[in-house]
mmCIF file with all atom_site columns, C-alpha atoms in Angstrom:
data_model
loop_
_atom_site.group_PDB
_atom_site.id
_atom_site.type_symbol
_atom_site.label_atom_id
_atom_site.label_alt_id
_atom_site.label_comp_id
_atom_site.label_asym_id
_atom_site.label_entity_id
_atom_site.label_seq_id
_atom_site.pdbx_PDB_ins_code
_atom_site.Cartn_x
_atom_site.Cartn_y
_atom_site.Cartn_z
_atom_site.occupancy
_atom_site.B_iso_or_equiv
_atom_site.pdbx_formal_charge
_atom_site.auth_seq_id
_atom_site.auth_comp_id
_atom_site.auth_asym_id
_atom_site.auth_atom_id
_atom_site.pdbx_PDB_model_num
ATOM 1   C CA . MET A 1 1   ? -25.949 49.317  -0.840  1.00 63.00 ? 1   MET A CA 1
ATOM 2   C CA . SER A 1 2   ? -23.009 51.575  -1.517  1.00 64.00 ? 2   SER A CA 1
ATOM 3   C CA . LEU A 1 3   ? -19.790 50.455  -3.070  1.00 62.00 ? 3   LEU A CA 1
ATOM 4   C CA . HIS A 1 4   ? -17.984 50.948  0.251   1.00 61.00 ? 4   HIS A CA 1
ATOM 5   C CA . GLU A 1 5   ? -20.501 48.748  2.130   1.00 64.00 ? 5   GLU A CA 1
ATOM 6   C CA . HIS A 1 6   ? -20.306 46.078  -0.585  1.00 56.00 ? 6   HIS A CA 1
ATOM 7   C CA . GLN A 1 7   ? -16.484 46.115  -0.434  1.00 59.00 ? 7   GLN A CA 1
ATOM 8   C CA . HIS A 1 8   ? -16.603 45.849  3.387   1.00 56.00 ? 8   HIS A CA 1
ATOM 9   C CA . GLN A 1 9   ? -19.016 42.886  3.236   1.00 61.00 ? 9   GLN A CA 1
ATOM 10  C CA . TYR A 1 10  ? -16.824 41.156  0.620   1.00 56.00 ? 10  TYR A CA 1
ATOM 11  C CA . ASN A 1 11  ? -13.684 41.635  2.767   1.00 58.00 ? 11  ASN A CA 1
ATOM 12  C CA . ASN A 1 12  ? -15.461 40.214  5.832   1.00 57.00 ? 12  ASN A CA 1
ATOM 13  C CA . MET A 1 13  ? -16.588 37.171  3.836   1.00 53.00 ? 13  MET A CA 1
ATOM 14  C CA . ASN A 1 14  ? -13.006 36.540  2.669   1.00 53.00 ? 14  ASN A CA 1
ATOM 15  C CA . MET A 1 15  ? -11.739 36.944  6.204   1.00 51.00 ? 15  MET A CA 1
ATOM 16  C CA . ASP A 1 16  ? -14.300 34.411  7.471   1.00 50.00 ? 16  ASP A CA 1
ATOM 17  C CA . MET A 1 17  ? -13.257 31.924  4.791   1.00 48.00 ? 17  MET A CA 1
ATOM 18  C CA . ASP A 1 18  ? -9.585  32.380  5.665   1.00 49.00 ? 18  ASP A CA 1
ATOM 19  C CA . MET A 1 19  ? -10.348 31.779  9.339   1.00 46.00 ? 19  MET A CA 1
ATOM 20  C CA . ASP A 1 20  ? -12.276 28.605  8.477   1.00 47.00 ? 20  ASP A CA 1
ATOM 21  C CA . MET A 1 21  ? -9.364  27.340  6.401   1.00 47.00 ? 21  MET A CA 1
ATOM 22  C CA . ASP A 1 22  ? -6.933  28.060  9.233   1.00 48.00 ? 22  ASP A CA 1
ATOM 23  C CA . MET A 1 23  ? -9.162  26.186  11.678  1.00 48.00 ? 23  MET A CA 1
ATOM 24  C CA . ASN A 1 24  ? -9.332  23.185  9.327   1.00 52.00 ? 24  ASN A CA 1
ATOM 25  C CA . LYS A 1 25  ? -5.551  23.193  8.992   1.00 54.00 ? 25  LYS A CA 1
ATOM 26  C CA . ASN A 1 26  ? -5.208  22.876  12.757  1.00 54.00 ? 26  ASN A CA 1
ATOM 27  C CA . LYS A 1 27  ? -7.594  19.906  12.874  1.00 52.00 ? 27  LYS A CA 1
ATOM 28  C CA . THR A 1 28  ? -5.632  17.827  10.359  1.00 52.00 ? 28  THR A CA 1
ATOM 29  C CA . MET A 1 29  ? -2.630  15.775  11.349  1.00 54.00 ? 29  MET A CA 1
ATOM 30  C CA . ASN A 1 30  ? 0.670   17.140  10.129  1.00 59.00 ? 30  ASN A CA 1
ATOM 31  C CA . MET A 1 31  ? 2.332   14.265  8.247   1.00 61.00 ? 31  MET A CA 1
ATOM 32  C CA . GLU A 1 32  ? 6.087   14.514  7.850   1.00 67.00 ? 32  GLU A CA 1
ATOM 33  C CA . MET A 1 33  ? 7.348   13.649  4.393   1.00 78.00 ? 33  MET A CA 1
ATOM 34  C CA . ARG A 1 34  ? 10.688  12.155  5.385   1.00 82.00 ? 34  ARG A CA 1
ATOM 35  C CA . PHE A 1 35  ? 11.854  8.747   6.541   1.00 84.00 ? 35  PHE A CA 1
ATOM 36  C CA . ARG A 1 36  ? 12.104  8.327   10.291  1.00 87.00 ? 36  ARG A CA 1
ATOM 37  C CA . TRP A 1 37  ? 12.876  5.562   12.752  1.00 89.00 ? 37  TRP A CA 1
ATOM 38  C CA . GLY A 1 38  ? 10.693  4.528   15.642  1.00 86.00 ? 38  GLY A CA 1
ATOM 39  C CA . LYS A 1 39  ? 7.636   2.587   16.624  1.00 87.00 ? 39  LYS A CA 1
ATOM 40  C CA . ASN A 1 40  ? 5.323   5.594   16.531  1.00 84.00 ? 40  ASN A CA 1
ATOM 41  C CA . ALA A 1 41  ? 3.644   5.311   13.151  1.00 86.00 ? 41  ALA A CA 1
ATOM 42  C CA . ILE A 1 42  ? 0.246   5.194   11.523  1.00 88.00 ? 42  ILE A CA 1
ATOM 43  C CA . ILE A 1 43  ? -0.038  2.437   8.950   1.00 90.00 ? 43  ILE A CA 1
ATOM 44  C CA . LEU A 1 44  ? -3.161  1.894   6.830   1.00 88.00 ? 44  LEU A CA 1
ATOM 45  C CA . PHE A 1 45  ? -5.695  2.609   9.610   1.00 86.00 ? 45  PHE A CA 1
ATOM 46  C CA . ALA A 1 46  ? -6.104  5.545   11.985  1.00 87.00 ? 46  ALA A CA 1
ATOM 47  C CA . GLY A 1 47  ? -4.347  4.792   15.264  1.00 85.00 ? 47  GLY A CA 1
ATOM 48  C CA . TRP A 1 48  ? -2.700  1.547   14.102  1.00 86.00 ? 48  TRP A CA 1
ATOM 49  C CA . PRO A 1 49  ? -0.180  0.498   15.312  1.00 89.00 ? 49  PRO A CA 1
ATOM 50  C CA . GLY A 1 50  ? -0.088  3.605   17.486  1.00 85.00 ? 50  GLY A CA 1
ATOM 51  C CA . GLN A 1 51  ? 2.657   3.809   20.085  1.00 89.00 ? 51  GLN A CA 1
ATOM 52  C CA . SER A 1 52  ? 2.579   0.173   21.198  1.00 90.00 ? 52  SER A CA 1
ATOM 53  C CA . LEU A 1 53  ? 5.739   -1.838  20.469  1.00 92.00 ? 53  LEU A CA 1
ATOM 54  C CA . PRO A 1 54  ? 3.903   -5.196  20.137  1.00 93.00 ? 54  PRO A CA 1
ATOM 55  C CA . MET A 1 55  ? 1.441   -3.662  17.676  1.00 94.00 ? 55  MET A CA 1
ATOM 56  C CA . TYR A 1 56  ? 4.318   -2.098  15.729  1.00 94.00 ? 56  TYR A CA 1
ATOM 57  C CA . LEU A 1 57  ? 6.022   -5.505  15.500  1.00 95.00 ? 57  LEU A CA 1
ATOM 58  C CA . LEU A 1 58  ? 2.713   -6.995  14.327  1.00 95.00 ? 58  LEU A CA 1
ATOM 59  C CA . ALA A 1 59  ? 2.506   -4.257  11.673  1.00 95.00 ? 59  ALA A CA 1
ATOM 60  C CA . LEU A 1 60  ? 6.035   -5.123  10.498  1.00 96.00 ? 60  LEU A CA 1
ATOM 61  C CA . VAL A 1 61  ? 5.093   -8.802  10.168  1.00 97.00 ? 61  VAL A CA 1
ATOM 62  C CA . PHE A 1 62  ? 1.824   -7.885  8.424   1.00 97.00 ? 62  PHE A CA 1
ATOM 63  C CA . VAL A 1 63  ? 3.562   -5.691  5.830   1.00 97.00 ? 63  VAL A CA 1
ATOM 64  C CA . PHE A 1 64  ? 6.272   -8.342  5.343   1.00 98.00 ? 64  PHE A CA 1
ATOM 65  C CA . LEU A 1 65  ? 3.668   -11.061 4.702   1.00 98.00 ? 65  LEU A CA 1
ATOM 66  C CA . MET A 1 66  ? 1.672   -8.847  2.331   1.00 97.00 ? 66  MET A CA 1
ATOM 67  C CA . ALA A 1 67  ? 4.838   -8.198  0.295   1.00 97.00 ? 67  ALA A CA 1
ATOM 68  C CA . VAL A 1 68  ? 5.647   -11.933 0.208   1.00 97.00 ? 68  VAL A CA 1
ATOM 69  C CA . ALA A 1 69  ? 2.079   -12.648 -0.941  1.00 96.00 ? 69  ALA A CA 1
ATOM 70  C CA . VAL A 1 70  ? 2.367   -10.077 -3.746  1.00 96.00 ? 70  VAL A CA 1
ATOM 71  C CA . GLU A 1 71  ? 5.399   -11.895 -5.136  1.00 95.00 ? 71  GLU A CA 1
ATOM 72  C CA . LEU A 1 72  ? 3.957   -15.392 -4.689  1.00 93.00 ? 72  LEU A CA 1
ATOM 73  C CA . LEU A 1 73  ? 0.726   -14.405 -6.420  1.00 92.00 ? 73  LEU A CA 1
ATOM 74  C CA . SER A 1 74  ? 2.779   -13.474 -9.477  1.00 89.00 ? 74  SER A CA 1
ATOM 75  C CA . LEU A 1 75  ? 3.544   -17.175 -10.035 1.00 83.00 ? 75  LEU A CA 1
ATOM 76  C CA . PRO A 1 76  ? 1.818   -18.894 -12.910 1.00 75.00 ? 76  PRO A CA 1
ATOM 77  C CA . ALA A 1 77  ? -0.641  -20.991 -10.940 1.00 63.00 ? 77  ALA A CA 1
ATOM 78  C CA . ALA A 1 78  ? -2.309  -24.282 -11.670 1.00 50.00 ? 78  ALA A CA 1
ATOM 79  C CA . VAL A 1 79  ? -4.940  -22.143 -13.369 1.00 54.00 ? 79  VAL A CA 1
ATOM 80  C CA . ASP A 1 80  ? -2.961  -22.580 -16.596 1.00 62.00 ? 80  ASP A CA 1
ATOM 81  C CA . LYS A 1 81  ? -3.720  -26.304 -16.559 1.00 61.00 ? 81  LYS A CA 1
ATOM 82  C CA . ALA A 1 82  ? -7.432  -25.531 -16.403 1.00 56.00 ? 82  ALA A CA 1
ATOM 83  C CA . ALA A 1 83  ? -7.106  -23.251 -19.445 1.00 61.00 ? 83  ALA A CA 1
ATOM 84  C CA . ALA A 1 84  ? -7.094  -26.232 -21.801 1.00 60.00 ? 84  ALA A CA 1
ATOM 85  C CA . THR A 1 85  ? -10.398 -27.521 -20.471 1.00 75.00 ? 85  THR A CA 1
ATOM 86  C CA . ILE A 1 86  ? -12.372 -24.408 -19.431 1.00 80.00 ? 86  ILE A CA 1
ATOM 87  C CA . PRO A 1 87  ? -10.805 -21.206 -20.798 1.00 80.00 ? 87  PRO A CA 1
ATOM 88  C CA . THR A 1 88  ? -13.480 -18.914 -19.328 1.00 84.00 ? 88  THR A CA 1
ATOM 89  C CA . LEU A 1 89  ? -12.974 -20.306 -15.835 1.00 83.00 ? 89  LEU A CA 1
ATOM 90  C CA . ALA A 1 90  ? -9.201  -19.997 -16.197 1.00 81.00 ? 90  ALA A CA 1
ATOM 91  C CA . ALA A 1 91  ? -9.514  -16.360 -17.301 1.00 84.00 ? 91  ALA A CA 1
ATOM 92  C CA . TYR A 1 92  ? -11.842 -15.602 -14.390 1.00 87.00 ? 92  TYR A CA 1
ATOM 93  C CA . SER A 1 93  ? -9.418  -17.260 -11.939 1.00 85.00 ? 93  SER A CA 1
ATOM 94  C CA . ARG A 1 94  ? -6.480  -15.303 -13.344 1.00 87.00 ? 94  ARG A CA 1
ATOM 95  C CA . ALA A 1 95  ? -8.448  -12.065 -13.039 1.00 90.00 ? 95  ALA A CA 1
ATOM 96  C CA . CYS A 1 96  ? -9.296  -12.813 -9.385  1.00 91.00 ? 96  CYS A CA 1
ATOM 97  C CA . VAL A 1 97  ? -5.670  -13.632 -8.521  1.00 90.00 ? 97  VAL A CA 1
ATOM 98  C CA . TYR A 1 98  ? -4.490  -10.504 -10.347 1.00 93.00 ? 98  TYR A CA 1
ATOM 99  C CA . THR A 1 99  ? -7.012  -8.350  -8.481  1.00 95.00 ? 99  THR A CA 1
ATOM 100 C CA . LEU A 1 100 ? -5.895  -9.763  -5.135  1.00 95.00 ? 100 LEU A CA 1
ATOM 101 C CA . ARG A 1 101 ? -2.220  -9.260  -6.021  1.00 96.00 ? 101 ARG A CA 1
ATOM 102 C CA . ILE A 1 102 ? -2.693  -5.650  -7.117  1.00 97.00 ? 102 ILE A CA 1
ATOM 103 C CA . GLY A 1 103 ? -4.823  -4.885  -4.046  1.00 97.00 ? 103 GLY A CA 1
ATOM 104 C CA . LEU A 1 104 ? -2.093  -6.232  -1.760  1.00 97.00 ? 104 LEU A CA 1
ATOM 105 C CA . ALA A 1 105 ? 0.562   -4.321  -3.719  1.00 97.00 ? 105 ALA A CA 1
ATOM 106 C CA . TYR A 1 106 ? -1.365  -1.079  -3.175  1.00 97.00 ? 106 TYR A CA 1
ATOM 107 C CA . LEU A 1 107 ? -1.679  -1.821  0.550   1.00 97.00 ? 107 LEU A CA 1
ATOM 108 C CA . VAL A 1 108 ? 2.081   -2.378  0.752   1.00 97.00 ? 108 VAL A CA 1
ATOM 109 C CA . MET A 1 109 ? 2.645   0.902   -1.109  1.00 97.00 ? 109 MET A CA 1
ATOM 110 C CA . LEU A 1 110 ? 0.311   2.763   1.258   1.00 95.00 ? 110 LEU A CA 1
ATOM 111 C CA . SER A 1 111 ? 2.138   1.220   4.218   1.00 95.00 ? 111 SER A CA 1
ATOM 112 C CA . ILE A 1 112 ? 5.452   2.485   2.893   1.00 95.00 ? 112 ILE A CA 1
ATOM 113 C CA . MET A 1 113 ? 3.921   5.947   2.610   1.00 93.00 ? 113 MET A CA 1
ATOM 114 C CA . SER A 1 114 ? 3.960   6.072   6.409   1.00 92.00 ? 114 SER A CA 1
ATOM 115 C CA . PHE A 1 115 ? 7.648   7.012   5.867   1.00 93.00 ? 115 PHE A CA 1
ATOM 116 C CA . ASN A 1 116 ? 8.680   4.643   8.648   1.00 94.00 ? 116 ASN A CA 1
ATOM 117 C CA . VAL A 1 117 ? 12.072  3.021   8.011   1.00 95.00 ? 117 VAL A CA 1
ATOM 118 C CA . GLY A 1 118 ? 11.070  -0.236  9.727   1.00 95.00 ? 118 GLY A CA 1
ATOM 119 C CA . ILE A 1 119 ? 7.985   -0.591  7.539   1.00 96.00 ? 119 ILE A CA 1
ATOM 120 C CA . PHE A 1 120 ? 10.053  0.180   4.446   1.00 97.00 ? 120 PHE A CA 1
ATOM 121 C CA . ILE A 1 121 ? 12.610  -2.490  5.366   1.00 97.00 ? 121 ILE A CA 1
ATOM 122 C CA . ALA A 1 122 ? 9.844   -5.029  6.118   1.00 98.00 ? 122 ALA A CA 1
ATOM 123 C CA . ALA A 1 123 ? 8.238   -4.371  2.709   1.00 98.00 ? 123 ALA A CA 1
ATOM 124 C CA . VAL A 1 124 ? 11.498  -4.631  0.771   1.00 98.00 ? 124 VAL A CA 1
ATOM 125 C CA . ALA A 1 125 ? 12.518  -7.768  2.694   1.00 98.00 ? 125 ALA A CA 1
ATOM 126 C CA . GLY A 1 126 ? 9.087   -9.293  2.050   1.00 98.00 ? 126 GLY A CA 1
ATOM 127 C CA . HIS A 1 127 ? 9.361   -8.626  -1.665  1.00 97.00 ? 127 HIS A CA 1
ATOM 128 C CA . ALA A 1 128 ? 12.882  -10.115 -1.701  1.00 97.00 ? 128 ALA A CA 1
ATOM 129 C CA . VAL A 1 129 ? 11.838  -13.260 0.188   1.00 97.00 ? 129 VAL A CA 1
ATOM 130 C CA . GLY A 1 130 ? 8.705   -13.652 -1.939  1.00 95.00 ? 130 GLY A CA 1
ATOM 131 C CA . PHE A 1 131 ? 10.696  -13.182 -5.141  1.00 94.00 ? 131 PHE A CA 1
ATOM 132 C CA . PHE A 1 132 ? 13.234  -15.765 -3.993  1.00 95.00 ? 132 PHE A CA 1
ATOM 133 C CA . MET A 1 133 ? 10.482  -18.241 -3.103  1.00 93.00 ? 133 MET A CA 1
ATOM 134 C CA . ALA A 1 134 ? 8.800   -17.657 -6.468  1.00 89.00 ? 134 ALA A CA 1
ATOM 135 C CA . LYS A 1 135 ? 12.053  -18.169 -8.386  1.00 87.00 ? 135 LYS A CA 1
ATOM 136 C CA . VAL A 1 136 ? 12.934  -21.315 -6.422  1.00 86.00 ? 136 VAL A CA 1
ATOM 137 C CA . ASP A 1 137 ? 9.455   -22.685 -7.113  1.00 75.00 ? 137 ASP A CA 1
ATOM 138 C CA . GLY A 1 138 ? 9.809   -21.807 -10.803 1.00 70.00 ? 138 GLY A CA 1
ATOM 139 C CA . ALA A 1 139 ? 13.232  -23.480 -11.004 1.00 71.00 ? 139 ALA A CA 1
ATOM 140 C CA . VAL A 1 140 ? 11.912  -26.628 -9.297  1.00 71.00 ? 140 VAL A CA 1
ATOM 141 C CA . ARG A 1 141 ? 8.931   -26.751 -11.667 1.00 70.00 ? 141 ARG A CA 1
ATOM 142 C CA . GLN A 1 142 ? 11.199  -26.281 -14.676 1.00 69.00 ? 142 GLN A CA 1
ATOM 143 C CA . SER A 1 143 ? 13.623  -29.031 -13.586 1.00 68.00 ? 143 SER A CA 1
ATOM 144 C CA . ASP A 1 144 ? 10.692  -31.381 -12.870 1.00 64.00 ? 144 ASP A CA 1
ATOM 145 C CA . GLN A 1 145 ? 9.277   -30.676 -16.319 1.00 65.00 ? 145 GLN A CA 1
ATOM 146 C CA . GLU A 1 146 ? 12.677  -31.241 -17.968 1.00 65.00 ? 146 GLU A CA 1
ATOM 147 C CA . GLU A 1 147 ? 13.030  -34.607 -16.170 1.00 65.00 ? 147 GLU A CA 1
ATOM 148 C CA . TYR A 1 148 ? 9.547   -35.596 -17.251 1.00 64.00 ? 148 TYR A CA 1
ATOM 149 C CA . GLU A 1 149 ? 10.155  -34.630 -20.890 1.00 66.00 ? 149 GLU A CA 1
ATOM 150 C CA . SER A 1 150 ? 13.740  -35.940 -21.220 1.00 61.00 ? 150 SER A CA 1
ATOM 151 C CA . PRO A 1 151 ? 14.154  -39.367 -22.833 1.00 58.00 ? 151 PRO A CA 1
ATOM 152 C CA . ALA A 1 152 ? 15.262  -42.077 -20.434 1.00 53.00 ? 152 ALA A CA 1
#
C-alpha cells in the first residue's frame, strides 16, 4: 500500500469517526445549564414529571419531603441511649441512618440539577422546614432534660 493510499484510508476512518460522534450528539438530550421556570422538567428519572402539572406538583412535594427528611435524620436519635448497653448495635444504627441521610441528600442535589426554579425552591424550603423542626425538637429535648436535672 502506498503512502497516498494509507493517508486516504486514515482520512476516511477519521471522517467516519467524526460522523459517528455527530450522530451521537444528535441522539442525546440537550440540557440547558441555567435556571428556568415551568412545569416541563426531568427530575431524577427519565420522563418524570414530564409535562403534566399534577406530576410536577407531586415532584415538588417529593423533593420538599426528601429535604425535610435529610434535616430530621441529622437529629441525634434514641440510638444514643442504646450506646450504653450495646455499642456495636448503636454504631450500626448510626451508620444506617447516616447512609439513608446522605442518599437522600444526593437525591435532593440531583433534583436541583434539573435547574428548575420550582424544584430549587422546594428543596431550600424543605431544608429550612426540616432544620426548624430539628432545632425545635432539640430545644424541647434540652428544656425537658434541664427540668429533669434541676433540683426541685
